[in-house]
Short mmCIF file of C-alpha atoms in Angstrom, two decimals:
data_model
loop_
_atom_site.label_atom_id
_atom_site.label_comp_id
_atom_site.label_asym_id
_atom_site.label_seq_id
_atom_site.Cartn_x
_atom_site.Cartn_y
_atom_site.Cartn_z
CA MET A 269 -30.65 36.67 -11.65
CA THR A 270 -31.32 38.52 -14.77
CA THR A 271 -29.19 38.08 -17.79
CA PHE A 272 -27.99 41.73 -17.62
CA SER A 273 -26.80 41.27 -14.03
CA ARG A 274 -25.06 37.99 -14.84
CA LYS A 275 -23.11 39.68 -17.68
CA SER A 276 -22.21 42.48 -15.58
CA SER A 277 -21.04 40.32 -12.67
CA PHE A 278 -18.92 38.43 -15.09
CA ILE A 279 -17.38 41.52 -16.56
CA ILE A 280 -16.66 43.04 -13.11
CA LEU A 281 -14.99 39.68 -11.92
CA ALA A 282 -12.91 39.51 -15.17
CA LEU A 283 -11.74 43.18 -14.50
CA ILE A 284 -10.69 42.30 -10.91
CA ILE A 285 -8.82 39.05 -11.85
CA SER A 286 -7.20 40.22 -15.14
CA PRO A 287 -4.67 42.81 -13.74
CA SER A 288 -3.46 40.46 -11.12
CA VAL A 289 -2.97 37.50 -13.55
CA SER A 290 -1.04 39.78 -16.00
CA ALA A 291 1.08 41.25 -13.20
CA THR A 292 2.07 37.80 -12.09
CA ARG A 293 3.14 36.66 -15.60
CA ALA A 294 5.17 39.91 -16.38
CA SER A 295 7.23 39.48 -13.10
CA LYS A 296 8.57 35.99 -13.88
CA PHE A 297 10.76 36.77 -16.89
CA GLN A 298 12.85 39.82 -15.92
CA ALA A 299 16.35 39.99 -17.16
CA LYS A 300 18.82 39.97 -14.30
CA LYS A 301 22.64 39.43 -13.72
CA PRO A 302 23.65 35.82 -13.16
CA CYS A 303 24.18 35.07 -9.60
CA LYS A 304 27.22 32.92 -10.54
CA ARG A 305 29.34 32.88 -13.62
CA MET A 306 32.23 30.50 -14.61
CA VAL A 307 34.31 29.99 -17.76
CA LEU A 308 35.58 26.45 -18.04
CA TYR A 309 36.99 24.33 -20.97
CA TYR A 310 35.66 20.90 -21.85
CA HIS A 311 38.18 18.54 -23.37
CA ASP A 312 36.85 15.54 -25.26
CA LYS A 313 39.49 12.89 -26.43
CA LEU A 314 37.71 10.13 -28.31
CA PHE A 315 39.26 6.65 -28.13
CA ASP A 316 40.76 5.84 -31.54
CA GLY A 317 40.91 2.10 -31.10
CA THR A 318 44.64 1.77 -30.61
CA GLU A 319 46.45 0.35 -27.58
CA LYS A 320 48.55 3.53 -27.22
CA ASP A 321 45.53 5.78 -26.93
CA LYS A 322 43.79 3.96 -23.99
CA ALA A 323 45.65 6.12 -21.27
CA ASN A 324 44.58 9.45 -22.90
CA ALA A 325 41.04 8.69 -24.15
CA THR A 326 38.17 10.29 -22.19
CA SER A 327 35.27 9.20 -24.35
CA VAL A 328 34.17 6.18 -26.45
CA THR A 329 31.79 5.48 -29.20
CA THR A 330 29.16 3.11 -27.99
CA ALA A 331 27.05 3.14 -31.17
CA ASN A 332 28.64 3.59 -34.59
CA ALA A 333 27.48 6.15 -37.02
CA SER A 334 24.89 5.02 -39.63
CA LYS A 335 25.64 4.82 -43.30
CA LEU A 336 22.76 7.31 -43.99
CA SER A 337 25.08 10.32 -44.22
CA ASP A 338 28.64 11.56 -43.66
CA THR A 339 27.69 13.61 -40.51
CA ASN A 340 28.03 10.77 -38.00
CA PHE A 341 24.33 10.57 -37.71
CA GLY A 342 23.37 7.97 -35.10
CA MET A 343 26.85 7.86 -33.42
CA LEU A 344 26.60 7.76 -29.58
CA VAL A 345 29.50 8.76 -27.44
CA VAL A 346 29.73 8.19 -23.70
CA PHE A 347 32.39 10.41 -21.94
CA ASN A 348 34.21 11.20 -18.70
CA ASP A 349 35.93 14.42 -19.87
CA PRO A 350 38.27 16.80 -17.89
CA ILE A 351 37.05 20.23 -17.26
CA THR A 352 39.80 22.86 -16.75
CA ILE A 353 39.95 26.56 -15.96
CA ASP A 354 42.32 27.03 -18.98
CA ASP A 355 42.56 25.57 -22.49
CA LYS A 356 45.37 23.08 -21.53
CA PHE A 357 44.26 19.42 -21.76
CA HIS A 358 46.82 18.37 -18.97
CA SER A 359 45.96 21.14 -16.56
CA PRO A 360 44.52 19.80 -13.29
CA PRO A 361 40.84 19.27 -13.83
CA VAL A 362 38.37 21.29 -11.63
CA ALA A 363 35.54 18.92 -12.46
CA ARG A 364 34.57 15.99 -14.75
CA ALA A 365 31.89 16.07 -17.37
CA GLN A 366 30.10 12.59 -17.20
CA GLY A 367 27.47 11.82 -19.77
CA PHE A 368 26.77 11.23 -23.46
CA TYR A 369 26.20 12.96 -26.70
CA PHE A 370 24.83 11.69 -29.99
CA TYR A 371 24.80 13.08 -33.60
CA ASP A 372 21.19 13.72 -34.47
CA ARG A 373 21.02 15.08 -38.02
CA LYS A 374 21.65 13.60 -41.45
CA ASP A 375 22.07 16.94 -43.24
CA THR A 376 24.50 18.86 -40.88
CA TYR A 377 26.77 18.21 -37.86
CA THR A 378 24.67 18.62 -34.67
CA ALA A 379 24.65 16.70 -31.45
CA TRP A 380 22.45 16.47 -28.35
CA PHE A 381 24.32 16.54 -25.06
CA ALA A 382 23.23 15.33 -21.57
CA TYR A 383 25.85 15.39 -18.86
CA THR A 384 26.71 16.24 -15.15
CA LEU A 385 29.71 18.46 -14.29
CA VAL A 386 31.01 16.70 -11.11
CA PHE A 387 33.03 19.12 -9.05
CA ASN A 388 35.34 17.93 -6.21
CA SER A 389 37.90 20.66 -5.73
CA SER A 390 38.88 23.06 -3.03
CA GLU A 391 36.77 25.78 -4.73
CA HIS A 392 33.53 23.76 -5.50
CA LYS A 393 31.80 20.67 -4.37
CA GLY A 394 28.68 19.30 -6.04
CA THR A 395 27.24 18.77 -9.54
CA LEU A 396 25.52 20.95 -12.42
CA ASN A 397 23.28 19.11 -14.82
CA ILE A 398 23.55 20.37 -18.52
CA MET A 399 21.58 19.24 -21.53
CA GLY A 400 20.43 20.48 -24.96
CA ALA A 401 21.28 20.70 -28.70
CA ASP A 402 24.69 21.53 -29.70
CA LEU A 403 24.23 23.19 -33.21
CA MET A 404 27.99 22.90 -34.00
CA THR A 405 27.90 25.15 -37.16
CA GLU A 406 26.97 28.19 -35.04
CA LYS A 407 29.70 30.30 -33.42
CA THR A 408 27.99 29.99 -30.04
CA ARG A 409 25.29 27.71 -28.68
CA ASP A 410 23.31 27.75 -25.49
CA LEU A 411 22.49 24.71 -23.56
CA SER A 412 20.26 24.50 -20.43
CA VAL A 413 21.52 24.15 -16.97
CA VAL A 414 18.71 22.20 -15.38
CA GLY A 415 19.77 21.55 -11.87
CA GLY A 416 22.54 20.86 -9.53
CA THR A 417 23.57 19.63 -6.08
CA GLY A 418 26.04 20.77 -3.29
CA ASP A 419 27.29 24.25 -4.10
CA PHE A 420 24.97 24.42 -6.93
CA PHE A 421 21.79 23.12 -5.22
CA MET A 422 18.83 23.45 -7.77
CA ALA A 423 20.85 25.86 -9.93
CA ARG A 424 19.35 26.87 -13.31
CA GLY A 425 20.90 28.83 -16.14
CA ILE A 426 22.63 28.68 -19.38
CA ALA A 427 25.87 27.19 -20.58
CA THR A 428 27.11 28.91 -23.81
CA PHE A 429 29.30 26.71 -25.92
CA GLN A 430 32.01 27.92 -28.23
CA THR A 431 34.30 25.51 -30.22
CA ASP A 432 37.74 26.45 -29.03
CA THR A 433 39.60 23.77 -31.11
CA PHE A 434 38.66 20.90 -33.40
CA GLN A 435 41.09 18.25 -34.42
CA GLY A 436 39.13 15.88 -36.57
CA LEU A 437 37.01 13.08 -35.17
CA TYR A 438 39.30 12.37 -32.11
CA TYR A 439 39.76 15.71 -30.10
CA PHE A 440 37.79 18.85 -29.55
CA ARG A 441 37.70 21.54 -26.86
CA LEU A 442 34.74 23.75 -25.92
CA LYS A 443 34.81 26.94 -24.11
CA MET A 444 31.80 26.89 -21.74
CA ASP A 445 30.58 30.20 -20.40
CA ILE A 446 28.27 28.99 -17.52
CA LYS A 447 25.79 31.69 -16.15
CA LEU A 448 23.45 30.66 -13.34
CA TYR A 449 20.35 32.75 -12.77
CA GLU A 450 18.91 30.69 -9.88
CA CYS A 451 21.22 30.07 -7.03
CA TYR A 452 20.36 28.77 -3.45
#
């Protein structure tokens, strides 16, 4: 084959393949409405170390904050927190958030979350797995919904956090706007 025919064959092949590759890439990221949306409230009551707090505590520090900063850097918290459909701590939970978070910056308050929402109610059965950075100084923060089971089999989407109340180190409540974009 001559050099000219090789070059022209390559150009023709590239022209044939190129439109199909770019069409495939463009179709993957189309904005669409969520297939499922829930607004839930996450309540975290950190154990304060007193005997009277044992009944109400839903989380515990398993690694203390370092002395490198005053932002709780290095503190690891394990939790089994109630999830409600309203902002009341003592409302019947529709799910439990089971997992951990740790404070991961020395210069500002941020945390990294990894947890499973465990649903066992008349409305939903199954789990949703959520993880990502919680940039607490921002008004809203998006964490990834990376999977699920039961009613949420292989779900993917976004959980938007908004701090609803913050009462020092021992109690906070997050409003979670969960939008699922892949539902099976």
